[in-house]
Amino acid sequence: VKAAAAAVDQARALVAQARAGFWPTIAAGVGAQRGAAGTAPAHNTVDASLSGNWTLDIWGQIRRTVESDRASAQASVAALAAATLSAQGELATDYFELRAQDELQRLLDDIVVAEQLSLKIAESRYKYGVAAKADVVSAETQLLNSQAQQLNAKIQRGILEHAVAVLIGEQPASLSLTPTAMRNDVPTVPAGVPSSLLERRPDVAEAERKMAASNAQIGVATSAFFPSLILSGSDQYTSGTFSRLLSASNRVWAVGPQLAQTIFDGGLRRAEVAQARAAYEANIATYRQTVLSGFEQVEDQIVTLRVLEQQAVVEDAAVAAAKEAEKLTLNQYKAGTVPYSSVITAQTTRLASEETALSVLSSRLQASVTLIEALGGGWTEAQLN
């Protein structure tokens, strides 16, 4: 982002350089020398001069250069907005993924507690001779597997926490985010009409401004076919002493126009115009592709959010059913009507259902972030100026 901001400053400086072409260039100088020629005695020479040149922009070369540089500067501003939006989108995505890991950690903590209770039940039944030793071993194995998952989940959370730190410009080791509950209210964003979308995406604006800059470069290349007119003038005083320097007899001045035209260049100017036109056509194609990609991204996320919302309803019902099945199966095992393998199956099904529901919720939040980013994130074309 800072690199993109520096590119904006550089582009603005180029605009100022191009605008300087509208004005005359004036130079002044003062000098003193002592020298001799052959056997002649040494003598002093002092001089003072003032000169100026002004290239008249008759054919619009300077105007089109300024126009091109200004459009390029606006493209740099849009590129900065796009880089900022991309970083913000990545930060939001990583943050929601981190909170999903917090929620996964909570689910694993819950399942470990439930499996510890199941182990105690199996041990109690084995103690009183109503269950086999295999039930206790199975319960221990299931608990150890869940505890391993519980520990492994901390790795991904740490990685995401470090990613968040880097995105906000901090050392990874210095940032610590306290685990907290994951939000379950997915923001809804109206997509808006297509025409307004083109005004809200910085990458579209960047492509359009690059197209405008290359169009102006065609005018710059075309102006080379016409003669250039330069007004120049000079005023110089030369004397042997400073005291008599500014006398009329020591003055030499000149002023007048100069018209210059390239007669033969071996096809250079035609090739430069052809190059400028080809660059313009390439930028038109890039602009069209950027617009189509923007529409595609928005439509993709709208479809994704709509389908995931429907899937979330189904997954929530599946979680509720899995929890009820686990409860009933555990009670049946206590009563001795089902083997312990049924308890393991019920607990595994419950965990899988909760993980799937969590994954759907995380995907919905990330899709919302992507949709907001695809819609420009609140940026508008008015910010180019």
mmCIF file of C-alpha atoms in Angstrom:
data_model
loop_
_atom_site.group_PDB
_atom_site.id
_atom_site.type_symbol
_atom_site.label_atom_id
_atom_site.label_comp_id
_atom_site.label_asym_id
_atom_site.label_seq_id
_atom_site.Cartn_x
_atom_site.Cartn_y
_atom_site.Cartn_z
ATOM 1 C CA VAL A 1 0.000 0.000 0.000
ATOM 2 C CA LYS A 2 2.829 2.381 0.831
ATOM 3 C CA ALA A 3 4.520 1.509 -2.454
ATOM 4 C CA ALA A 4 1.290 2.354 -4.298
ATOM 5 C CA ALA A 5 1.079 5.649 -2.385
ATOM 6 C CA ALA A 6 4.636 6.500 -3.453
ATOM 7 C CA ALA A 7 3.656 5.731 -7.063
ATOM 8 C CA VAL A 8 0.836 8.287 -6.728
ATOM 9 C CA ASP A 9 3.310 10.952 -5.571
ATOM 10 C CA GLN A 10 5.581 10.091 -8.471
ATOM 11 C CA ALA A 11 2.703 10.361 -10.969
ATOM 12 C CA ARG A 12 1.649 13.732 -9.576
ATOM 13 C CA ALA A 13 5.221 14.980 -9.930
ATOM 14 C CA LEU A 14 5.168 13.899 -13.589
ATOM 15 C CA VAL A 15 2.018 15.983 -14.116
ATOM 16 C CA ALA A 16 3.797 19.014 -12.637
ATOM 17 C CA GLN A 17 6.768 18.365 -14.940
ATOM 18 C CA ALA A 18 4.509 18.226 -17.991
ATOM 19 C CA ARG A 19 2.700 21.428 -17.003
ATOM 20 C CA ALA A 20 6.039 23.222 -16.790
ATOM 21 C CA GLY A 21 6.178 22.919 -20.589
ATOM 22 C CA PHE A 22 3.505 25.617 -20.889
ATOM 23 C CA TRP A 23 5.920 28.225 -19.553
ATOM 24 C CA PRO A 24 9.143 29.738 -20.920
ATOM 25 C CA THR A 25 12.535 28.644 -19.664
ATOM 26 C CA ILE A 26 14.699 31.530 -18.417
ATOM 27 C CA ALA A 27 18.359 31.236 -17.498
ATOM 28 C CA ALA A 28 20.872 33.773 -16.124
ATOM 29 C CA GLY A 29 24.608 33.646 -15.708
ATOM 30 C CA VAL A 30 27.538 35.708 -14.469
ATOM 31 C CA GLY A 31 31.206 34.852 -15.079
ATOM 32 C CA ALA A 32 34.743 36.209 -14.822
ATOM 33 C CA GLN A 33 37.905 34.977 -16.523
ATOM 34 C CA ARG A 34 41.555 35.977 -16.809
ATOM 35 C CA GLY A 35 43.603 34.779 -19.746
ATOM 36 C CA ALA A 36 45.972 35.589 -22.562
ATOM 37 C CA ALA A 37 46.567 34.604 -26.175
ATOM 38 C CA GLY A 38 50.143 34.026 -27.343
ATOM 39 C CA THR A 39 52.536 36.825 -26.254
ATOM 40 C CA ALA A 40 49.732 39.286 -25.562
ATOM 41 C CA PRO A 41 49.440 40.458 -21.962
ATOM 42 C CA ALA A 42 46.861 38.777 -19.740
ATOM 43 C CA HIS A 43 43.519 40.506 -19.402
ATOM 44 C CA ASN A 44 40.248 40.115 -17.513
ATOM 45 C CA THR A 45 36.892 39.294 -19.030
ATOM 46 C CA VAL A 46 33.602 39.547 -17.163
ATOM 47 C CA ASP A 47 30.164 38.818 -18.586
ATOM 48 C CA ALA A 48 26.535 38.686 -17.540
ATOM 49 C CA SER A 49 23.771 37.093 -19.569
ATOM 50 C CA LEU A 50 20.029 36.484 -19.554
ATOM 51 C CA SER A 51 18.381 34.099 -22.001
ATOM 52 C CA GLY A 52 14.987 32.539 -22.505
ATOM 53 C CA ASN A 53 13.212 29.977 -24.685
ATOM 54 C CA TRP A 54 9.499 29.409 -25.052
ATOM 55 C CA THR A 55 8.092 26.521 -27.046
ATOM 56 C CA LEU A 56 4.613 27.482 -28.228
ATOM 57 C CA ASP A 57 2.128 24.617 -27.932
ATOM 58 C CA ILE A 58 0.482 25.221 -31.294
ATOM 59 C CA TRP A 59 -0.222 21.575 -32.130
ATOM 60 C CA GLY A 60 -1.181 20.459 -28.615
ATOM 61 C CA GLN A 61 1.844 18.300 -27.843
ATOM 62 C CA ILE A 62 2.247 19.710 -24.340
ATOM 63 C CA ARG A 63 -1.510 19.734 -23.707
ATOM 64 C CA ARG A 64 -1.849 16.086 -24.678
ATOM 65 C CA THR A 65 1.213 15.175 -22.603
ATOM 66 C CA VAL A 66 -0.346 16.854 -19.556
ATOM 67 C CA GLU A 67 -3.627 15.099 -20.304
ATOM 68 C CA SER A 68 -1.871 11.737 -20.496
ATOM 69 C CA ASP A 69 0.139 12.301 -17.319
ATOM 70 C CA ARG A 70 -2.947 13.484 -15.462
ATOM 71 C CA ALA A 71 -4.869 10.361 -16.494
ATOM 72 C CA SER A 72 -1.892 8.221 -15.455
ATOM 73 C CA ALA A 73 -1.841 9.963 -12.073
ATOM 74 C CA GLN A 74 -5.542 9.237 -11.631
ATOM 75 C CA ALA A 75 -4.857 5.617 -12.571
ATOM 76 C CA SER A 76 -2.216 5.557 -9.820
ATOM 77 C CA VAL A 77 -4.751 6.917 -7.345
ATOM 78 C CA ALA A 78 -7.169 4.149 -8.359
ATOM 79 C CA ALA A 79 -4.368 1.578 -8.062
ATOM 80 C CA LEU A 80 -3.690 2.806 -4.524
ATOM 81 C CA ALA A 81 -7.384 2.422 -3.681
ATOM 82 C CA ALA A 82 -7.378 -1.076 -5.182
ATOM 83 C CA ALA A 83 -4.279 -2.071 -3.190
ATOM 84 C CA THR A 84 -5.818 -0.706 0.005
ATOM 85 C CA LEU A 85 -9.115 -2.483 -0.649
ATOM 86 C CA SER A 86 -7.316 -5.749 -1.376
ATOM 87 C CA ALA A 87 -5.340 -5.518 1.868
ATOM 88 C CA GLN A 88 -8.497 -4.692 3.825
ATOM 89 C CA GLY A 89 -10.354 -7.613 2.237
ATOM 90 C CA GLU A 90 -7.512 -9.988 3.040
ATOM 91 C CA LEU A 91 -7.412 -8.703 6.619
ATOM 92 C CA ALA A 92 -11.165 -9.197 7.086
ATOM 93 C CA THR A 93 -10.992 -12.687 5.576
ATOM 94 C CA ASP A 94 -8.103 -13.724 7.814
ATOM 95 C CA TYR A 95 -9.884 -12.292 10.846
ATOM 96 C CA PHE A 96 -13.073 -14.254 10.169
ATOM 97 C CA GLU A 97 -11.035 -17.396 9.564
ATOM 98 C CA LEU A 98 -9.295 -16.826 12.887
ATOM 99 C CA ARG A 99 -12.644 -16.486 14.649
ATOM 100 C CA ALA A 100 -13.777 -19.679 12.915
ATOM 101 C CA GLN A 101 -10.741 -21.381 14.447
ATOM 102 C CA ASP A 102 -11.817 -20.031 17.849
ATOM 103 C CA GLU A 103 -15.244 -21.569 17.274
ATOM 104 C CA LEU A 104 -13.679 -24.841 16.149
ATOM 105 C CA GLN A 105 -11.600 -24.840 19.322
ATOM 106 C CA ARG A 106 -14.797 -24.426 21.350
ATOM 107 C CA LEU A 107 -16.442 -27.316 19.495
ATOM 108 C CA LEU A 108 -13.450 -29.545 20.140
ATOM 109 C CA ASP A 109 -13.412 -28.532 23.804
ATOM 110 C CA ASP A 110 -17.086 -29.516 24.044
ATOM 111 C CA ILE A 111 -16.565 -32.854 22.323
ATOM 112 C CA VAL A 112 -13.603 -33.620 24.588
ATOM 113 C CA VAL A 113 -15.765 -32.955 27.648
ATOM 114 C CA ALA A 114 -18.502 -35.180 26.228
ATOM 115 C CA GLU A 115 -16.037 -37.973 25.446
ATOM 116 C CA GLN A 116 -14.508 -37.728 28.920
ATOM 117 C CA LEU A 117 -18.008 -38.302 30.308
ATOM 118 C CA SER A 118 -18.476 -41.249 27.937
ATOM 119 C CA LEU A 119 -15.165 -42.707 29.121
ATOM 120 C CA LYS A 120 -16.271 -42.468 32.742
ATOM 121 C CA ILE A 121 -19.524 -44.242 31.877
ATOM 122 C CA ALA A 122 -17.654 -46.993 30.048
ATOM 123 C CA GLU A 123 -15.221 -47.403 32.955
ATOM 124 C CA SER A 124 -18.107 -47.561 35.429
ATOM 125 C CA ARG A 125 -19.954 -50.180 33.378
ATOM 126 C CA TYR A 126 -16.749 -52.214 33.009
ATOM 127 C CA LYS A 127 -16.131 -51.954 36.775
ATOM 128 C CA TYR A 128 -19.520 -53.478 37.495
ATOM 129 C CA GLY A 129 -19.078 -56.137 34.838
ATOM 130 C CA VAL A 130 -21.798 -54.971 32.475
ATOM 131 C CA ALA A 131 -19.419 -53.803 29.712
ATOM 132 C CA ALA A 132 -16.337 -55.224 28.050
ATOM 133 C CA LYS A 133 -12.807 -53.860 28.356
ATOM 134 C CA ALA A 134 -13.030 -53.026 24.632
ATOM 135 C CA ASP A 135 -15.564 -50.307 25.441
ATOM 136 C CA VAL A 136 -13.082 -48.566 27.756
ATOM 137 C CA VAL A 137 -10.259 -48.833 25.193
ATOM 138 C CA SER A 138 -12.511 -47.495 22.433
ATOM 139 C CA ALA A 139 -13.579 -44.585 24.615
ATOM 140 C CA GLU A 140 -9.948 -43.801 25.481
ATOM 141 C CA THR A 141 -8.944 -43.930 21.808
ATOM 142 C CA GLN A 142 -11.787 -41.628 20.789
ATOM 143 C CA LEU A 143 -10.867 -39.162 23.542
ATOM 144 C CA LEU A 144 -7.161 -39.137 22.619
ATOM 145 C CA ASN A 145 -7.973 -38.518 18.948
ATOM 146 C CA SER A 146 -10.179 -35.564 19.851
ATOM 147 C CA GLN A 147 -7.523 -34.166 22.193
ATOM 148 C CA ALA A 148 -4.990 -34.395 19.347
ATOM 149 C CA GLN A 149 -7.374 -32.409 17.106
ATOM 150 C CA GLN A 150 -7.845 -29.952 19.952
ATOM 151 C CA LEU A 151 -4.107 -29.271 20.059
ATOM 152 C CA ASN A 152 -3.648 -29.238 16.285
ATOM 153 C CA ALA A 153 -6.307 -26.538 15.861
ATOM 154 C CA LYS A 154 -4.035 -24.093 17.671
ATOM 155 C CA ILE A 155 -1.488 -24.224 14.829
ATOM 156 C CA GLN A 156 -3.815 -22.736 12.203
ATOM 157 C CA ARG A 157 -5.043 -20.114 14.658
ATOM 158 C CA GLY A 158 -1.472 -19.027 15.328
ATOM 159 C CA ILE A 159 -0.748 -18.776 11.604
ATOM 160 C CA LEU A 160 -3.848 -16.636 11.042
ATOM 161 C CA GLU A 161 -2.976 -14.418 14.013
ATOM 162 C CA HIS A 162 0.460 -13.824 12.509
ATOM 163 C CA ALA A 163 -1.129 -13.014 9.125
ATOM 164 C CA VAL A 164 -3.375 -10.419 10.772
ATOM 165 C CA ALA A 165 -0.354 -8.868 12.504
ATOM 166 C CA VAL A 166 1.566 -8.537 9.235
ATOM 167 C CA LEU A 167 -1.426 -7.007 7.444
ATOM 168 C CA ILE A 168 -1.705 -4.253 10.077
ATOM 169 C CA GLY A 169 2.049 -3.667 10.012
ATOM 170 C CA GLU A 170 3.032 -5.239 13.317
ATOM 171 C CA GLN A 171 5.540 -7.889 14.296
ATOM 172 C CA PRO A 172 3.807 -11.313 14.384
ATOM 173 C CA ALA A 173 5.086 -12.031 17.880
ATOM 174 C CA SER A 174 3.736 -8.732 19.262
ATOM 175 C CA LEU A 175 0.049 -9.287 18.438
ATOM 176 C CA SER A 176 -2.239 -11.443 20.534
ATOM 177 C CA LEU A 177 -5.971 -11.667 19.840
ATOM 178 C CA THR A 178 -8.091 -12.967 22.693
ATOM 179 C CA PRO A 179 -10.381 -15.839 21.622
ATOM 180 C CA THR A 180 -13.981 -14.712 21.348
ATOM 181 C CA ALA A 181 -17.281 -15.957 19.991
ATOM 182 C CA MET A 182 -17.773 -15.847 16.242
ATOM 183 C CA ARG A 183 -20.458 -13.567 14.882
ATOM 184 C CA ASN A 184 -23.292 -15.359 13.138
ATOM 185 C CA ASP A 185 -25.038 -12.363 11.568
ATOM 186 C CA VAL A 186 -23.863 -12.342 7.970
ATOM 187 C CA PRO A 187 -24.052 -8.819 6.490
ATOM 188 C CA THR A 188 -26.179 -8.440 3.391
ATOM 189 C CA VAL A 189 -24.962 -6.036 0.731
ATOM 190 C CA PRO A 190 -27.164 -4.764 -2.111
ATOM 191 C CA ALA A 191 -25.306 -5.259 -5.374
ATOM 192 C CA GLY A 192 -26.779 -2.215 -7.100
ATOM 193 C CA VAL A 193 -27.201 -1.628 -10.811
ATOM 194 C CA PRO A 194 -24.326 -2.446 -13.186
ATOM 195 C CA SER A 195 -23.683 1.196 -14.129
ATOM 196 C CA SER A 196 -23.088 2.185 -10.518
ATOM 197 C CA LEU A 197 -20.790 -0.830 -10.078
ATOM 198 C CA LEU A 198 -18.443 0.645 -12.694
ATOM 199 C CA GLU A 199 -18.205 3.818 -10.604
ATOM 200 C CA ARG A 200 -17.450 1.920 -7.391
ATOM 201 C CA ARG A 201 -14.555 -0.340 -8.402
ATOM 202 C CA PRO A 202 -11.083 1.196 -8.316
ATOM 203 C CA ASP A 203 -9.632 -1.427 -10.673
ATOM 204 C CA VAL A 204 -12.226 -0.488 -13.312
ATOM 205 C CA ALA A 205 -11.381 3.191 -12.833
ATOM 206 C CA GLU A 206 -7.672 2.404 -13.103
ATOM 207 C CA ALA A 207 -8.180 0.544 -16.387
ATOM 208 C CA GLU A 208 -10.326 3.371 -17.771
ATOM 209 C CA ARG A 209 -7.766 6.030 -16.826
ATOM 210 C CA LYS A 210 -4.955 4.024 -18.415
ATOM 211 C CA MET A 211 -7.066 3.880 -21.566
ATOM 212 C CA ALA A 212 -7.486 7.671 -21.467
ATOM 213 C CA ALA A 213 -3.745 8.169 -20.928
ATOM 214 C CA SER A 214 -2.863 5.996 -23.919
ATOM 215 C CA ASN A 215 -5.416 7.858 -26.047
ATOM 216 C CA ALA A 216 -3.707 11.150 -25.207
ATOM 217 C CA GLN A 217 -0.350 9.617 -26.175
ATOM 218 C CA ILE A 218 -1.695 9.180 -29.717
ATOM 219 C CA GLY A 219 -2.082 12.964 -29.861
ATOM 220 C CA VAL A 220 1.444 13.447 -28.539
ATOM 221 C CA ALA A 221 2.870 11.145 -31.223
ATOM 222 C CA THR A 222 0.770 12.757 -33.977
ATOM 223 C CA SER A 223 1.948 16.282 -33.053
ATOM 224 C CA ALA A 224 5.491 15.297 -34.036
ATOM 225 C CA PHE A 225 4.418 15.528 -37.716
ATOM 226 C CA PHE A 226 4.027 19.313 -37.392
ATOM 227 C CA PRO A 227 6.760 21.947 -37.056
ATOM 228 C CA SER A 228 7.683 23.332 -33.667
ATOM 229 C CA LEU A 229 7.822 27.076 -33.021
ATOM 230 C CA ILE A 230 10.219 28.382 -30.406
ATOM 231 C CA LEU A 231 10.568 31.994 -29.270
ATOM 232 C CA SER A 232 14.065 32.691 -27.996
ATOM 233 C CA GLY A 233 15.874 35.745 -26.711
ATOM 234 C CA SER A 234 19.173 36.633 -25.106
ATOM 235 C CA ASP A 235 20.802 39.693 -23.570
ATOM 236 C CA GLN A 236 24.536 39.632 -22.787
ATOM 237 C CA TYR A 237 27.112 42.102 -21.462
ATOM 238 C CA THR A 238 30.862 41.522 -21.821
ATOM 239 C CA SER A 239 33.607 43.788 -20.445
ATOM 240 C CA GLY A 240 37.070 43.802 -19.007
ATOM 241 C CA THR A 241 35.929 45.169 -15.641
ATOM 242 C CA PHE A 242 32.812 44.893 -13.504
ATOM 243 C CA SER A 243 32.511 48.685 -13.281
ATOM 244 C CA ARG A 244 31.961 49.098 -17.040
ATOM 245 C CA LEU A 245 30.037 45.843 -17.536
ATOM 246 C CA LEU A 246 26.519 47.260 -17.919
ATOM 247 C CA SER A 247 27.291 49.963 -20.514
ATOM 248 C CA ALA A 248 25.439 49.979 -23.824
ATOM 249 C CA SER A 249 28.626 49.429 -25.843
ATOM 250 C CA ASN A 250 29.166 46.065 -24.153
ATOM 251 C CA ARG A 251 25.678 44.782 -24.817
ATOM 252 C CA VAL A 252 24.736 42.070 -27.311
ATOM 253 C CA TRP A 253 21.096 41.051 -27.561
ATOM 254 C CA ALA A 254 18.933 38.952 -29.848
ATOM 255 C CA VAL A 255 15.278 37.912 -30.010
ATOM 256 C CA GLY A 256 13.202 36.071 -32.568
ATOM 257 C CA PRO A 257 11.228 32.947 -33.485
ATOM 258 C CA GLN A 258 12.598 29.653 -34.717
ATOM 259 C CA LEU A 259 10.588 27.196 -36.775
ATOM 260 C CA ALA A 260 11.854 23.600 -36.925
ATOM 261 C CA GLN A 261 10.524 20.648 -38.875
ATOM 262 C CA THR A 262 11.897 17.140 -39.294
ATOM 263 C CA ILE A 263 12.120 16.394 -43.020
ATOM 264 C CA PHE A 264 13.128 12.722 -42.938
ATOM 265 C CA ASP A 265 13.208 10.290 -40.024
ATOM 266 C CA GLY A 266 13.070 6.891 -41.706
ATOM 267 C CA GLY A 267 9.448 6.276 -40.621
ATOM 268 C CA LEU A 268 10.131 6.949 -36.916
ATOM 269 C CA ARG A 269 7.107 9.175 -36.327
ATOM 270 C CA ARG A 270 4.729 6.841 -38.151
ATOM 271 C CA ALA A 271 6.015 3.946 -36.070
ATOM 272 C CA GLU A 272 5.543 5.942 -32.860
ATOM 273 C CA VAL A 273 1.939 6.749 -33.815
ATOM 274 C CA ALA A 274 1.327 3.083 -34.652
ATOM 275 C CA GLN A 275 2.790 2.081 -31.298
ATOM 276 C CA ALA A 276 0.567 4.571 -29.458
ATOM 277 C CA ARG A 277 -2.535 3.314 -31.266
ATOM 278 C CA ALA A 278 -1.667 -0.304 -30.496
ATOM 279 C CA ALA A 279 -1.152 0.555 -26.813
ATOM 280 C CA TYR A 280 -4.554 2.263 -26.817
ATOM 281 C CA GLU A 281 -6.235 -0.828 -28.319
ATOM 282 C CA ALA A 282 -4.534 -3.014 -25.701
ATOM 283 C CA ASN A 283 -5.817 -0.788 -22.893
ATOM 284 C CA ILE A 284 -9.329 -0.890 -24.360
ATOM 285 C CA ALA A 285 -9.216 -4.694 -24.257
ATOM 286 C CA THR A 286 -7.904 -4.635 -20.678
ATOM 287 C CA TYR A 287 -10.668 -2.238 -19.651
ATOM 288 C CA ARG A 288 -13.366 -4.434 -21.150
ATOM 289 C CA GLN A 289 -11.945 -7.535 -19.471
ATOM 290 C CA THR A 290 -11.732 -5.731 -16.112
ATOM 291 C CA VAL A 291 -15.373 -4.687 -16.379
ATOM 292 C CA LEU A 292 -16.496 -8.222 -17.261
ATOM 293 C CA SER A 293 -14.431 -9.683 -14.428
ATOM 294 C CA GLY A 294 -16.001 -7.197 -12.023
ATOM 295 C CA PHE A 295 -19.515 -8.235 -13.025
ATOM 296 C CA GLU A 296 -18.510 -11.894 -12.766
ATOM 297 C CA GLN A 297 -17.099 -11.488 -9.249
ATOM 298 C CA VAL A 298 -20.237 -9.760 -8.011
ATOM 299 C CA GLU A 299 -22.568 -12.348 -9.538
ATOM 300 C CA ASP A 300 -20.425 -15.204 -8.199
ATOM 301 C CA GLN A 301 -20.608 -13.920 -4.630
ATOM 302 C CA ILE A 302 -24.341 -13.192 -4.837
ATOM 303 C CA VAL A 303 -24.982 -16.781 -5.932
ATOM 304 C CA THR A 304 -22.579 -18.096 -3.291
ATOM 305 C CA LEU A 305 -24.274 -16.179 -0.497
ATOM 306 C CA ARG A 306 -27.751 -17.236 -1.598
ATOM 307 C CA VAL A 307 -26.857 -20.928 -1.753
ATOM 308 C CA LEU A 308 -24.836 -20.871 1.466
ATOM 309 C CA GLU A 309 -27.750 -19.237 3.278
ATOM 310 C CA GLN A 310 -29.973 -22.137 2.242
ATOM 311 C CA GLN A 311 -27.291 -24.653 3.169
ATOM 312 C CA ALA A 312 -26.874 -23.048 6.591
ATOM 313 C CA VAL A 313 -30.523 -23.744 7.418
ATOM 314 C CA VAL A 314 -30.071 -27.419 6.517
ATOM 315 C CA GLU A 315 -26.777 -27.719 8.428
ATOM 316 C CA ASP A 316 -28.258 -26.143 11.567
ATOM 317 C CA ALA A 317 -31.051 -28.708 11.470
ATOM 318 C CA ALA A 318 -28.473 -31.465 10.960
ATOM 319 C CA VAL A 319 -26.510 -30.279 14.010
ATOM 320 C CA ALA A 320 -29.650 -30.284 16.170
ATOM 321 C CA ALA A 321 -30.508 -33.806 14.974
ATOM 322 C CA ALA A 322 -26.956 -35.064 15.566
ATOM 323 C CA LYS A 323 -26.921 -33.709 19.119
ATOM 324 C CA GLU A 324 -30.267 -35.384 19.847
ATOM 325 C CA ALA A 325 -29.025 -38.664 18.352
ATOM 326 C CA GLU A 326 -25.870 -38.527 20.480
ATOM 327 C CA LYS A 327 -27.928 -37.946 23.628
ATOM 328 C CA LEU A 328 -30.313 -40.809 22.852
ATOM 329 C CA THR A 329 -27.497 -43.197 21.904
ATOM 330 C CA LEU A 330 -25.591 -42.478 25.115
ATOM 331 C CA ASN A 331 -28.730 -43.159 27.176
ATOM 332 C CA GLN A 332 -29.270 -46.410 25.272
ATOM 333 C CA TYR A 333 -25.674 -47.426 25.992
ATOM 334 C CA LYS A 334 -26.195 -46.709 29.674
ATOM 335 C CA ALA A 335 -29.223 -48.998 29.522
ATOM 336 C CA GLY A 336 -27.163 -51.645 27.763
ATOM 337 C CA THR A 337 -29.298 -51.770 24.632
ATOM 338 C CA VAL A 338 -26.627 -50.632 22.131
ATOM 339 C CA PRO A 339 -22.851 -51.270 21.896
ATOM 340 C CA TYR A 340 -20.309 -48.519 22.563
ATOM 341 C CA SER A 341 -19.502 -48.337 18.853
ATOM 342 C CA SER A 342 -22.901 -46.651 18.412
ATOM 343 C CA VAL A 343 -21.871 -43.952 20.877
ATOM 344 C CA ILE A 344 -18.636 -43.361 18.929
ATOM 345 C CA THR A 345 -20.590 -43.121 15.682
ATOM 346 C CA ALA A 346 -23.057 -40.640 17.188
ATOM 347 C CA GLN A 347 -20.301 -38.462 18.634
ATOM 348 C CA THR A 348 -18.343 -38.500 15.369
ATOM 349 C CA THR A 349 -21.480 -37.572 13.433
ATOM 350 C CA ARG A 350 -22.203 -34.709 15.812
ATOM 351 C CA LEU A 351 -18.676 -33.287 15.504
ATOM 352 C CA ALA A 352 -18.740 -33.604 11.714
ATOM 353 C CA SER A 353 -22.114 -31.842 11.529
ATOM 354 C CA GLU A 354 -20.945 -28.986 13.764
ATOM 355 C CA GLU A 355 -17.714 -28.604 11.773
ATOM 356 C CA THR A 356 -19.671 -28.495 8.512
ATOM 357 C CA ALA A 357 -22.081 -25.892 9.904
ATOM 358 C CA LEU A 358 -19.120 -23.828 11.111
ATOM 359 C CA SER A 359 -17.476 -24.109 7.697
ATOM 360 C CA VAL A 360 -20.671 -22.869 6.022
ATOM 361 C CA LEU A 361 -20.904 -19.904 8.402
ATOM 362 C CA SER A 362 -17.241 -19.060 7.816
ATOM 363 C CA SER A 363 -17.753 -19.301 4.051
ATOM 364 C CA ARG A 364 -20.756 -16.972 4.254
ATOM 365 C CA LEU A 365 -18.773 -14.345 6.143
ATOM 366 C CA GLN A 366 -15.860 -14.621 3.729
ATOM 367 C CA ALA A 367 -18.215 -14.401 0.750
ATOM 368 C CA SER A 368 -19.686 -11.229 2.232
ATOM 369 C CA VAL A 369 -16.188 -9.761 2.503
ATOM 370 C CA THR A 370 -15.463 -10.736 -1.099
ATOM 371 C CA LEU A 371 -18.769 -9.225 -2.270
ATOM 372 C CA ILE A 372 -18.069 -5.962 -0.451
ATOM 373 C CA GLU A 373 -14.615 -5.916 -2.049
ATOM 374 C CA ALA A 374 -16.113 -6.698 -5.479
ATOM 375 C CA LEU A 375 -18.489 -3.755 -5.044
ATOM 376 C CA GLY A 376 -15.607 -1.380 -4.337
ATOM 377 C CA GLY A 377 -15.726 -1.370 -0.542
ATOM 378 C CA GLY A 378 -17.287 2.098 -0.390
ATOM 379 C CA TRP A 379 -14.870 3.661 -2.883
ATOM 380 C CA THR A 380 -16.295 5.962 -5.558
ATOM 381 C CA GLU A 381 -14.939 7.359 -8.806
ATOM 382 C CA ALA A 382 -15.220 10.902 -7.398
ATOM 383 C CA GLN A 383 -12.113 10.214 -5.296
ATOM 384 C CA LEU A 384 -9.927 10.187 -8.425
ATOM 385 C CA ASN A 385 -9.793 13.987 -8.464
#
